Amino acid sequence: MLRDRRPGPPLDPMLRDWLRPEVGEVSLVRELVGGLSARMLHLRRADGRGDVVVRRWPGDAEHDPAAVRREAAGLEALAGTGLPIPRLIAADPDGTASGRPCTVTTFLDGAPDLAPADLRRWVQHLAAMLARIHAVPSPSLDPLPLWGPDETPWLDRGGDPGLARAAHDLAARPTDPDRRVLGHGDYQHFNVLWQGGRISAVVDWPNVGLADRGVDVGHCRLNLAVLHSAEAAMWFLEDYEESAGTAVDPACDIQRLLCFGEDWPEFIPLQVAGRAPVDGPGMAGRVRETIERTLARL
């Protein structure tokens, strides 16, 4: 799944005993880098039946078991769709058998490309893959969990006092529930794997559910602005609409752009883990520019 990894500690006895019926004995344990909400372990089966990934949640938050159940239900529902996603092997939502809430999935080759040589083409591929995900007939899943912005002082610092009001007014506009599609919930470059210049897999599905397509689009655009540029975020919107053959609801798109927080310069470098340059001080300005250009586009 990720080629950037480091040796991991031996499996604790409770986890090892729970894994044995499904995975068997393990000859290699490596920790995958870049995860924030859960620890990810890459395991190699001793019998050569194929590597697996264990996603282990801390278990100290109320939403951890719900995230495991959501991911397990989503991967099972999408198993026959032809999407390049992991296959679910086992899940322990409450951690009663394994020690902590966790899932076990197949390991997929590839690695995130956070510093692409051809940014324009890279964005086109990202947008086309999201359009492909949204084109899957909606399975029987719960609505995608949403979160909204709190205060946005970073937006007011741009010098235009009307920008924040216009953006929040647009984000508050009601959306049409009949336009919901299959949503990944955290679609962005950290969760897309590449091989040979092409996308090989889309991973990390604990937020999967049904939502307006603008939710995924806005979330990816926010992350593109944070790590790359407002121009890349605008490219993505144009490329997605061309690939999907439909317009994105700007209310959902802007709502996700407003989810940027002042703590992002602190945790984004942890996700990047040295794989790309990170300009923390410029993040808010790039997101602000993306919002300005998006409102102007309307």
PDB file of C-alpha atoms in Angstrom:
ATOM      1  CA  MET A   1       0.000   0.000   0.000  1.00  0.00           C
ATOM      2  CA  LEU A   2       2.736   2.473   0.937  1.00  0.00           C
ATOM      3  CA  ARG A   3       6.369   2.106   0.033  1.00  0.00           C
ATOM      4  CA  ASP A   4       7.352   4.642   2.686  1.00  0.00           C
ATOM      5  CA  ARG A   5       7.447   2.504   5.805  1.00  0.00           C
ATOM      6  CA  ARG A   6       9.611   1.652   8.787  1.00  0.00           C
ATOM      7  CA  PRO A   7      10.146  -1.554  10.821  1.00  0.00           C
ATOM      8  CA  GLY A   8       7.365  -2.119  13.309  1.00  0.00           C
ATOM      9  CA  PRO A   9       7.371  -3.710  16.751  1.00  0.00           C
ATOM     10  CA  PRO A  10       6.339  -7.324  17.275  1.00  0.00           C
ATOM     11  CA  LEU A  11       2.588  -7.868  17.292  1.00  0.00           C
ATOM     12  CA  ASP A  12       1.107  -7.912  20.772  1.00  0.00           C
ATOM     13  CA  PRO A  13      -0.266 -11.338  21.790  1.00  0.00           C
ATOM     14  CA  MET A  14      -3.957 -10.352  21.677  1.00  0.00           C
ATOM     15  CA  LEU A  15      -3.735  -8.940  18.157  1.00  0.00           C
ATOM     16  CA  ARG A  16      -1.594 -11.842  16.958  1.00  0.00           C
ATOM     17  CA  ASP A  17      -4.071 -14.426  18.301  1.00  0.00           C
ATOM     18  CA  TRP A  18      -7.000 -12.648  16.670  1.00  0.00           C
ATOM     19  CA  LEU A  19      -5.214 -12.434  13.326  1.00  0.00           C
ATOM     20  CA  ARG A  20      -4.017 -16.040  13.222  1.00  0.00           C
ATOM     21  CA  PRO A  21      -7.254 -17.673  11.898  1.00  0.00           C
ATOM     22  CA  GLU A  22      -7.498 -15.202   9.005  1.00  0.00           C
ATOM     23  CA  VAL A  23      -3.872 -14.322   8.335  1.00  0.00           C
ATOM     24  CA  GLY A  24      -1.831 -17.196   9.742  1.00  0.00           C
ATOM     25  CA  GLU A  25       1.743 -16.700  10.907  1.00  0.00           C
ATOM     26  CA  VAL A  26       3.456 -13.457   9.996  1.00  0.00           C
ATOM     27  CA  SER A  27       7.025 -13.147   8.713  1.00  0.00           C
ATOM     28  CA  LEU A  28       7.220  -9.338   8.522  1.00  0.00           C
ATOM     29  CA  VAL A  29       5.691  -6.382  10.349  1.00  0.00           C
ATOM     30  CA  ARG A  30       6.204  -2.840   9.102  1.00  0.00           C
ATOM     31  CA  GLU A  31       4.532   0.379  10.122  1.00  0.00           C
ATOM     32  CA  LEU A  32       3.063   2.538   7.350  1.00  0.00           C
ATOM     33  CA  VAL A  33       3.742   6.248   7.646  1.00  0.00           C
ATOM     34  CA  GLY A  34       1.443   9.223   7.219  1.00  0.00           C
ATOM     35  CA  GLY A  35      -1.620   8.075   9.174  1.00  0.00           C
ATOM     36  CA  LEU A  36      -3.107  10.379  11.804  1.00  0.00           C
ATOM     37  CA  SER A  37      -6.317   8.841  13.122  1.00  0.00           C
ATOM     38  CA  ALA A  38      -5.181   5.218  13.213  1.00  0.00           C
ATOM     39  CA  ARG A  39      -1.990   3.180  13.244  1.00  0.00           C
ATOM     40  CA  MET A  40      -1.396   1.128  10.089  1.00  0.00           C
ATOM     41  CA  LEU A  41       0.683  -2.042   9.956  1.00  0.00           C
ATOM     42  CA  HIS A  42       1.839  -3.870   6.840  1.00  0.00           C
ATOM     43  CA  LEU A  43       2.018  -7.621   7.522  1.00  0.00           C
ATOM     44  CA  ARG A  44       3.541 -10.308   5.329  1.00  0.00           C
ATOM     45  CA  ARG A  45       2.050 -13.779   5.614  1.00  0.00           C
ATOM     46  CA  ALA A  46       4.619 -16.485   6.209  1.00  0.00           C
ATOM     47  CA  ASP A  47       2.828 -18.825   3.772  1.00  0.00           C
ATOM     48  CA  GLY A  48       3.062 -16.318   0.911  1.00  0.00           C
ATOM     49  CA  ARG A  49      -0.699 -15.891   0.462  1.00  0.00           C
ATOM     50  CA  GLY A  50      -0.405 -12.128   0.074  1.00  0.00           C
ATOM     51  CA  ASP A  51       0.323  -9.176   2.326  1.00  0.00           C
ATOM     52  CA  VAL A  52      -2.318  -7.489   4.460  1.00  0.00           C
ATOM     53  CA  VAL A  53      -2.814  -4.137   6.176  1.00  0.00           C
ATOM     54  CA  VAL A  54      -4.054  -3.807   9.752  1.00  0.00           C
ATOM     55  CA  ARG A  55      -5.623  -0.445  10.590  1.00  0.00           C
ATOM     56  CA  ARG A  56      -5.737  -0.116  14.373  1.00  0.00           C
ATOM     57  CA  TRP A  57      -7.669   2.719  15.983  1.00  0.00           C
ATOM     58  CA  PRO A  58      -6.746   4.064  19.433  1.00  0.00           C
ATOM     59  CA  GLY A  59     -10.091   2.992  20.866  1.00  0.00           C
ATOM     60  CA  ASP A  60     -10.291   5.971  23.206  1.00  0.00           C
ATOM     61  CA  ALA A  61     -12.853   7.923  21.165  1.00  0.00           C
ATOM     62  CA  GLU A  62     -16.543   7.250  20.740  1.00  0.00           C
ATOM     63  CA  HIS A  63     -16.320   7.381  16.947  1.00  0.00           C
ATOM     64  CA  ASP A  64     -13.563   4.741  16.610  1.00  0.00           C
ATOM     65  CA  PRO A  65     -15.876   1.669  16.585  1.00  0.00           C
ATOM     66  CA  ALA A  66     -18.272   3.529  14.277  1.00  0.00           C
ATOM     67  CA  ALA A  67     -15.428   4.247  11.844  1.00  0.00           C
ATOM     68  CA  VAL A  68     -14.500   0.558  11.745  1.00  0.00           C
ATOM     69  CA  ARG A  69     -18.102  -0.482  11.135  1.00  0.00           C
ATOM     70  CA  ARG A  70     -18.482   2.135   8.416  1.00  0.00           C
ATOM     71  CA  GLU A  71     -15.307   1.090   6.618  1.00  0.00           C
ATOM     72  CA  ALA A  72     -16.195  -2.612   6.844  1.00  0.00           C
ATOM     73  CA  ALA A  73     -19.708  -2.002   5.502  1.00  0.00           C
ATOM     74  CA  GLY A  74     -18.382   0.216   2.726  1.00  0.00           C
ATOM     75  CA  LEU A  75     -15.696  -2.179   1.528  1.00  0.00           C
ATOM     76  CA  GLU A  76     -18.151  -5.085   1.541  1.00  0.00           C
ATOM     77  CA  ALA A  77     -20.735  -3.069  -0.412  1.00  0.00           C
ATOM     78  CA  LEU A  78     -18.148  -2.001  -2.996  1.00  0.00           C
ATOM     79  CA  ALA A  79     -16.451  -5.394  -3.403  1.00  0.00           C
ATOM     80  CA  GLY A  80     -18.005  -6.102  -6.799  1.00  0.00           C
ATOM     81  CA  THR A  81     -17.822  -2.646  -8.346  1.00  0.00           C
ATOM     82  CA  GLY A  82     -14.431  -2.942 -10.020  1.00  0.00           C
ATOM     83  CA  LEU A  83     -12.986   0.018  -8.136  1.00  0.00           C
ATOM     84  CA  PRO A  84      -9.266  -0.304  -7.268  1.00  0.00           C
ATOM     85  CA  ILE A  85      -9.816  -0.610  -3.521  1.00  0.00           C
ATOM     86  CA  PRO A  86      -8.714  -3.003  -0.770  1.00  0.00           C
ATOM     87  CA  ARG A  87     -10.715  -6.126   0.024  1.00  0.00           C
ATOM     88  CA  LEU A  88     -11.947  -6.516   3.584  1.00  0.00           C
ATOM     89  CA  ILE A  89     -10.587  -9.601   5.352  1.00  0.00           C
ATOM     90  CA  ALA A  90     -11.748  -9.057   8.937  1.00  0.00           C
ATOM     91  CA  ALA A  91     -13.007  -6.374  11.299  1.00  0.00           C
ATOM     92  CA  ASP A  92     -13.222  -6.007  15.074  1.00  0.00           C
ATOM     93  CA  PRO A  93     -15.182  -2.775  15.663  1.00  0.00           C
ATOM     94  CA  ASP A  94     -15.167  -2.847  19.455  1.00  0.00           C
ATOM     95  CA  GLY A  95     -11.695  -4.298  19.862  1.00  0.00           C
ATOM     96  CA  THR A  96     -13.011  -7.045  22.112  1.00  0.00           C
ATOM     97  CA  ALA A  97     -11.054  -9.764  20.294  1.00  0.00           C
ATOM     98  CA  SER A  98      -8.004  -7.873  19.034  1.00  0.00           C
ATOM     99  CA  GLY A  99      -7.467  -5.330  21.800  1.00  0.00           C
ATOM    100  CA  ARG A 100      -8.454  -2.233  19.822  1.00  0.00           C
ATOM    101  CA  PRO A 101     -10.948  -1.391  17.046  1.00  0.00           C
ATOM    102  CA  CYS A 102      -9.363  -2.504  13.787  1.00  0.00           C
ATOM    103  CA  THR A 103      -9.803  -3.748  10.243  1.00  0.00           C
ATOM    104  CA  VAL A 104      -7.693  -6.109   8.152  1.00  0.00           C
ATOM    105  CA  THR A 105      -7.605  -5.574   4.405  1.00  0.00           C
ATOM    106  CA  THR A 106      -5.555  -6.720   1.442  1.00  0.00           C
ATOM    107  CA  PHE A 107      -2.302  -4.875   0.745  1.00  0.00           C
ATOM    108  CA  LEU A 108      -2.238  -2.949  -2.533  1.00  0.00           C
ATOM    109  CA  ASP A 109       0.931  -1.990  -4.362  1.00  0.00           C
ATOM    110  CA  GLY A 110       1.685   1.645  -4.997  1.00  0.00           C
ATOM    111  CA  ALA A 111       2.567   4.793  -3.093  1.00  0.00           C
ATOM    112  CA  PRO A 112       1.186   8.325  -2.730  1.00  0.00           C
ATOM    113  CA  ASP A 113       2.783  10.771  -5.148  1.00  0.00           C
ATOM    114  CA  LEU A 114       2.912  14.018  -3.197  1.00  0.00           C
ATOM    115  CA  ALA A 115       5.418  15.821  -5.417  1.00  0.00           C
ATOM    116  CA  PRO A 116       4.411  14.943  -9.001  1.00  0.00           C
ATOM    117  CA  ALA A 117       6.679  15.889 -11.882  1.00  0.00           C
ATOM    118  CA  ASP A 118       3.681  16.920 -14.002  1.00  0.00           C
ATOM    119  CA  LEU A 119       1.214  18.548 -11.615  1.00  0.00           C
ATOM    120  CA  ARG A 120      -1.339  19.333 -14.314  1.00  0.00           C
ATOM    121  CA  ARG A 121      -1.630  15.750 -15.551  1.00  0.00           C
ATOM    122  CA  TRP A 122      -1.560  14.428 -11.971  1.00  0.00           C
ATOM    123  CA  VAL A 123      -4.604  16.577 -11.109  1.00  0.00           C
ATOM    124  CA  GLN A 124      -6.432  15.300 -14.195  1.00  0.00           C
ATOM    125  CA  HIS A 125      -5.920  11.703 -13.066  1.00  0.00           C
ATOM    126  CA  LEU A 126      -7.108  12.526  -9.540  1.00  0.00           C
ATOM    127  CA  ALA A 127     -10.266  14.160 -10.857  1.00  0.00           C
ATOM    128  CA  ALA A 128     -11.042  11.331 -13.293  1.00  0.00           C
ATOM    129  CA  MET A 129     -10.733   8.721 -10.531  1.00  0.00           C
ATOM    130  CA  LEU A 130     -13.128  10.610  -8.265  1.00  0.00           C
ATOM    131  CA  ALA A 131     -15.621  10.876 -11.124  1.00  0.00           C
ATOM    132  CA  ARG A 132     -15.285   7.114 -11.576  1.00  0.00           C
ATOM    133  CA  ILE A 133     -16.046   6.544  -7.871  1.00  0.00           C
ATOM    134  CA  HIS A 134     -19.083   8.818  -8.006  1.00  0.00           C
ATOM    135  CA  ALA A 135     -20.379   7.004 -11.088  1.00  0.00           C
ATOM    136  CA  VAL A 136     -20.774   3.719  -9.166  1.00  0.00           C
ATOM    137  CA  PRO A 137     -24.482   3.008  -8.527  1.00  0.00           C
ATOM    138  CA  SER A 138     -25.165   4.148  -4.970  1.00  0.00           C
ATOM    139  CA  PRO A 139     -24.969   1.180  -2.596  1.00  0.00           C
ATOM    140  CA  SER A 140     -27.067   0.862   0.550  1.00  0.00           C
ATOM    141  CA  LEU A 141     -24.914   2.949   2.883  1.00  0.00           C
ATOM    142  CA  ASP A 142     -25.544   5.613   5.511  1.00  0.00           C
ATOM    143  CA  PRO A 143     -25.069   9.290   4.697  1.00  0.00           C
ATOM    144  CA  LEU A 144     -21.446  10.338   4.753  1.00  0.00           C
ATOM    145  CA  PRO A 145     -20.479  11.943   8.087  1.00  0.00           C
ATOM    146  CA  LEU A 146     -20.058  15.680   7.667  1.00  0.00           C
ATOM    147  CA  TRP A 147     -18.287  18.294   9.698  1.00  0.00           C
ATOM    148  CA  GLY A 148     -18.483  22.027   9.391  1.00  0.00           C
ATOM    149  CA  PRO A 149     -16.206  24.975  10.026  1.00  0.00           C
ATOM    150  CA  ASP A 150     -16.172  26.793  13.342  1.00  0.00           C
ATOM    151  CA  GLU A 151     -14.494  30.173  13.309  1.00  0.00           C
ATOM    152  CA  THR A 152     -12.605  31.216  10.176  1.00  0.00           C
ATOM    153  CA  PRO A 153     -10.375  34.103  11.273  1.00  0.00           C
ATOM    154  CA  TRP A 154      -7.809  33.092   8.641  1.00  0.00           C
ATOM    155  CA  LEU A 155     -10.349  34.025   5.972  1.00  0.00           C
ATOM    156  CA  ASP A 156     -10.911  37.517   7.362  1.00  0.00           C
ATOM    157  CA  ARG A 157      -7.202  38.344   7.258  1.00  0.00           C
ATOM    158  CA  GLY A 158      -7.264  38.627   3.479  1.00  0.00           C
ATOM    159  CA  GLY A 159      -8.440  42.223   3.570  1.00  0.00           C
ATOM    160  CA  ASP A 160     -11.897  41.659   2.003  1.00  0.00           C
ATOM    161  CA  PRO A 161     -14.493  41.861   4.806  1.00  0.00           C
ATOM    162  CA  GLY A 162     -17.224  40.527   2.543  1.00  0.00           C
ATOM    163  CA  LEU A 163     -15.415  37.357   1.510  1.00  0.00           C
ATOM    164  CA  ALA A 164     -16.131  35.359   4.658  1.00  0.00           C
ATOM    165  CA  ARG A 165     -19.804  36.361   4.666  1.00  0.00           C
ATOM    166  CA  ALA A 166     -20.264  35.440   0.998  1.00  0.00           C
ATOM    167  CA  ALA A 167     -18.537  32.086   1.486  1.00  0.00           C
ATOM    168  CA  HIS A 168     -20.506  31.180   4.616  1.00  0.00           C
ATOM    169  CA  ASP A 169     -23.801  32.280   3.049  1.00  0.00           C
ATOM    170  CA  LEU A 170     -23.158  30.035   0.064  1.00  0.00           C
ATOM    171  CA  ALA A 171     -22.073  27.090   2.244  1.00  0.00           C
ATOM    172  CA  ALA A 172     -25.299  27.366   4.251  1.00  0.00           C
ATOM    173  CA  ARG A 173     -27.492  26.983   1.187  1.00  0.00           C
ATOM    174  CA  PRO A 174     -29.651  23.794   1.298  1.00  0.00           C
ATOM    175  CA  THR A 175     -28.573  20.942  -0.960  1.00  0.00           C
ATOM    176  CA  ASP A 176     -30.673  18.367  -2.769  1.00  0.00           C
ATOM    177  CA  PRO A 177     -30.556  14.947  -1.004  1.00  0.00           C
ATOM    178  CA  ASP A 178     -31.622  13.277  -4.255  1.00  0.00           C
ATOM    179  CA  ARG A 179     -28.241  14.234  -5.755  1.00  0.00           C
ATOM    180  CA  ARG A 180     -26.295  12.046  -3.332  1.00  0.00           C
ATOM    181  CA  VAL A 181     -23.679   9.709  -4.786  1.00  0.00           C
ATOM    182  CA  LEU A 182     -21.167   7.267  -3.369  1.00  0.00           C
ATOM    183  CA  GLY A 183     -18.732   9.404  -1.400  1.00  0.00           C
ATOM    184  CA  HIS A 184     -15.259   8.431  -0.212  1.00  0.00           C
ATOM    185  CA  GLY A 185     -15.312  11.046   2.539  1.00  0.00           C
ATOM    186  CA  ASP A 186     -11.552  11.698   2.583  1.00  0.00           C
ATOM    187  CA  TYR A 187     -10.585  11.705  -1.071  1.00  0.00           C
ATOM    188  CA  GLN A 188      -7.235  13.463  -1.522  1.00  0.00           C
ATOM    189  CA  HIS A 189      -3.657  12.740  -2.509  1.00  0.00           C
ATOM    190  CA  PHE A 190      -2.684  11.010   0.742  1.00  0.00           C
ATOM    191  CA  ASN A 191      -5.232   8.267   0.045  1.00  0.00           C
ATOM    192  CA  VAL A 192      -4.460   7.650  -3.627  1.00  0.00           C
ATOM    193  CA  LEU A 193      -1.681   5.229  -4.620  1.00  0.00           C
ATOM    194  CA  TRP A 194       0.267   5.425  -7.881  1.00  0.00           C
ATOM    195  CA  GLN A 195       2.368   3.091 -10.016  1.00  0.00           C
ATOM    196  CA  GLY A 196       3.977   3.932 -13.324  1.00  0.00           C
ATOM    197  CA  GLY A 197       2.388   7.365 -13.485  1.00  0.00           C
ATOM    198  CA  ARG A 198      -1.147   6.023 -13.044  1.00  0.00           C
ATOM    199  CA  ILE A 199      -3.454   5.533 -10.082  1.00  0.00           C
ATOM    200  CA  SER A 200      -3.239   1.970  -8.782  1.00  0.00           C
ATOM    201  CA  ALA A 201      -5.561   2.162  -5.771  1.00  0.00           C
ATOM    202  CA  VAL A 202      -7.729   4.342  -3.556  1.00  0.00           C
ATOM    203  CA  VAL A 203      -7.410   3.477   0.140  1.00  0.00           C
ATOM    204  CA  ASP A 204      -8.660   4.602   3.576  1.00  0.00           C
ATOM    205  CA  TRP A 205     -12.454   4.224   3.513  1.00  0.00           C
ATOM    206  CA  PRO A 206     -13.634   4.774   7.143  1.00  0.00           C
ATOM    207  CA  ASN A 207     -15.667   7.838   6.073  1.00  0.00           C
ATOM    208  CA  VAL A 208     -17.451   6.225   3.132  1.00  0.00           C
ATOM    209  CA  GLY A 209     -21.144   7.016   2.665  1.00  0.00           C
ATOM    210  CA  LEU A 210     -23.679   8.773   0.491  1.00  0.00           C
ATOM    211  CA  ALA A 211     -23.237  12.509  -0.059  1.00  0.00           C
ATOM    212  CA  ASP A 212     -23.445  15.276  -2.612  1.00  0.00           C
ATOM    213  CA  ARG A 213     -20.500  14.981  -5.008  1.00  0.00           C
ATOM    214  CA  GLY A 214     -19.381  18.464  -3.970  1.00  0.00           C
ATOM    215  CA  VAL A 215     -18.324  17.135  -0.562  1.00  0.00           C
ATOM    216  CA  ASP A 216     -15.552  14.950  -2.011  1.00  0.00           C
ATOM    217  CA  VAL A 217     -14.658  17.572  -4.614  1.00  0.00           C
ATOM    218  CA  GLY A 218     -14.319  20.352  -2.055  1.00  0.00           C
ATOM    219  CA  HIS A 219     -12.328  18.183   0.334  1.00  0.00           C
ATOM    220  CA  CYS A 220      -9.824  17.238  -2.350  1.00  0.00           C
ATOM    221  CA  ARG A 221      -9.573  20.845  -3.533  1.00  0.00           C
ATOM    222  CA  LEU A 222      -8.901  22.008   0.017  1.00  0.00           C
ATOM    223  CA  ASN A 223      -6.014  19.568   0.331  1.00  0.00           C
ATOM    224  CA  LEU A 224      -4.657  20.545  -3.088  1.00  0.00           C
ATOM    225  CA  ALA A 225      -4.620  24.208  -2.085  1.00  0.00           C
ATOM    226  CA  VAL A 226      -2.965  23.381   1.229  1.00  0.00           C
ATOM    227  CA  LEU A 227      -0.097  21.326  -0.218  1.00  0.00           C
ATOM    228  CA  HIS A 228       0.171  22.761  -3.736  1.00  0.00           C
ATOM    229  CA  SER A 229      -1.685  25.830  -5.032  1.00  0.00           C
ATOM    230  CA  ALA A 230      -5.019  27.516  -5.628  1.00  0.00           C
ATOM    231  CA  GLU A 231      -4.446  26.908  -9.323  1.00  0.00           C
ATOM    232  CA  ALA A 232      -4.256  23.143  -8.745  1.00  0.00           C
ATOM    233  CA  ALA A 233      -7.496  23.326  -6.766  1.00  0.00           C
ATOM    234  CA  MET A 234      -9.212  25.179  -9.618  1.00  0.00           C
ATOM    235  CA  TRP A 235      -7.858  22.696 -12.165  1.00  0.00           C
ATOM    236  CA  PHE A 236      -9.382  19.872 -10.146  1.00  0.00           C
ATOM    237  CA  LEU A 237     -12.859  21.426 -10.188  1.00  0.00           C
ATOM    238  CA  GLU A 238     -12.734  21.961 -13.954  1.00  0.00           C
ATOM    239  CA  ASP A 239     -11.317  18.496 -14.640  1.00  0.00           C
ATOM    240  CA  TYR A 240     -13.824  16.791 -12.375  1.00  0.00           C
ATOM    241  CA  GLU A 241     -16.826  18.475 -14.007  1.00  0.00           C
ATOM    242  CA  GLU A 242     -15.507  17.499 -17.422  1.00  0.00           C
ATOM    243  CA  SER A 243     -14.944  13.867 -16.396  1.00  0.00           C
ATOM    244  CA  ALA A 244     -18.255  13.551 -14.531  1.00  0.00           C
ATOM    245  CA  GLY A 245     -20.261  15.391 -17.153  1.00  0.00           C
ATOM    246  CA  THR A 246     -22.085  17.448 -14.537  1.00  0.00           C
ATOM    247  CA  ALA A 247     -21.652  20.596 -12.484  1.00  0.00           C
ATOM    248  CA  VAL A 248     -20.672  20.527  -8.814  1.00  0.00           C
ATOM    249  CA  ASP A 249     -22.970  22.137  -6.253  1.00  0.00           C
ATOM    250  CA  PRO A 250     -20.876  25.109  -5.089  1.00  0.00           C
ATOM    251  CA  ALA A 251     -22.501  25.074  -1.643  1.00  0.00           C
ATOM    252  CA  CYS A 252     -20.983  21.704  -0.707  1.00  0.00           C
ATOM    253  CA  ASP A 253     -17.708  22.557  -2.401  1.00  0.00           C
ATOM    254  CA  ILE A 254     -17.281  25.838  -0.507  1.00  0.00           C
ATOM    255  CA  GLN A 255     -18.424  24.227   2.745  1.00  0.00           C
ATOM    256  CA  ARG A 256     -15.485  21.842   2.593  1.00  0.00           C
ATOM    257  CA  LEU A 257     -13.039  24.598   1.670  1.00  0.00           C
ATOM    258  CA  LEU A 258     -14.122  26.427   4.832  1.00  0.00           C
ATOM    259  CA  CYS A 259     -13.055  23.421   6.933  1.00  0.00           C
ATOM    260  CA  PHE A 260      -9.454  24.598   6.848  1.00  0.00           C
ATOM    261  CA  GLY A 261      -8.190  25.285  10.371  1.00  0.00           C
ATOM    262  CA  GLU A 262      -5.267  27.138  11.892  1.00  0.00           C
ATOM    263  CA  ASP A 263      -3.842  23.825  13.153  1.00  0.00           C
ATOM    264  CA  TRP A 264      -3.344  22.445   9.631  1.00  0.00           C
ATOM    265  CA  PRO A 265       0.263  23.697   9.373  1.00  0.00           C
ATOM    266  CA  GLU A 266       0.971  21.531  12.420  1.00  0.00           C
ATOM    267  CA  PHE A 267      -0.434  18.167  11.299  1.00  0.00           C
ATOM    268  CA  ILE A 268       0.012  18.294   7.513  1.00  0.00           C
ATOM    269  CA  PRO A 269       3.826  17.859   7.869  1.00  0.00           C
ATOM    270  CA  LEU A 270       3.119  14.703   9.904  1.00  0.00           C
ATOM    271  CA  GLN A 271       1.083  13.298   7.025  1.00  0.00           C
ATOM    272  CA  VAL A 272       3.627  14.345   4.427  1.00  0.00           C
ATOM    273  CA  ALA A 273       6.421  12.741   6.464  1.00  0.00           C
ATOM    274  CA  GLY A 274       9.168  14.338   4.409  1.00  0.00           C
ATOM    275  CA  ARG A 275       7.832  13.188   1.040  1.00  0.00           C
ATOM    276  CA  ALA A 276       7.164  16.688  -0.329  1.00  0.00           C
ATOM    277  CA  PRO A 277       7.887  20.328   0.538  1.00  0.00           C
ATOM    278  CA  VAL A 278       5.402  21.864   2.984  1.00  0.00           C
ATOM    279  CA  ASP A 279       4.737  25.612   3.120  1.00  0.00           C
ATOM    280  CA  GLY A 280       2.807  25.939   6.367  1.00  0.00           C
ATOM    281  CA  PRO A 281       2.630  29.747   6.575  1.00  0.00           C
ATOM    282  CA  GLY A 282       1.196  29.984   3.061  1.00  0.00           C
ATOM    283  CA  MET A 283      -1.639  27.469   3.527  1.00  0.00           C
ATOM    284  CA  ALA A 284      -4.329  29.900   4.659  1.00  0.00           C
ATOM    285  CA  GLY A 285      -3.547  32.295   1.816  1.00  0.00           C
ATOM    286  CA  ARG A 286      -3.815  29.545  -0.794  1.00  0.00           C
ATOM    287  CA  VAL A 287      -7.160  28.359   0.581  1.00  0.00           C
ATOM    288  CA  ARG A 288      -8.406  31.952   0.703  1.00  0.00           C
ATOM    289  CA  GLU A 289      -7.377  32.445  -2.933  1.00  0.00           C
ATOM    290  CA  THR A 290      -9.196  29.241  -3.881  1.00  0.00           C
ATOM    291  CA  ILE A 291     -12.385  30.508  -2.256  1.00  0.00           C
ATOM    292  CA  GLU A 292     -12.044  33.906  -3.961  1.00  0.00           C
ATOM    293  CA  ARG A 293     -11.544  32.302  -7.365  1.00  0.00           C
ATOM    294  CA  THR A 294     -14.408  29.867  -6.799  1.00  0.00           C
ATOM    295  CA  LEU A 295     -16.838  32.647  -5.910  1.00  0.00           C
ATOM    296  CA  ALA A 296     -15.635  34.663  -8.928  1.00  0.00           C
ATOM    297  CA  ARG A 297     -16.210  31.601 -11.136  1.00  0.00           C
ATOM    298  CA  LEU A 298     -19.877  31.581 -10.123  1.00  0.00           C
TER     299      LEU A 298
END
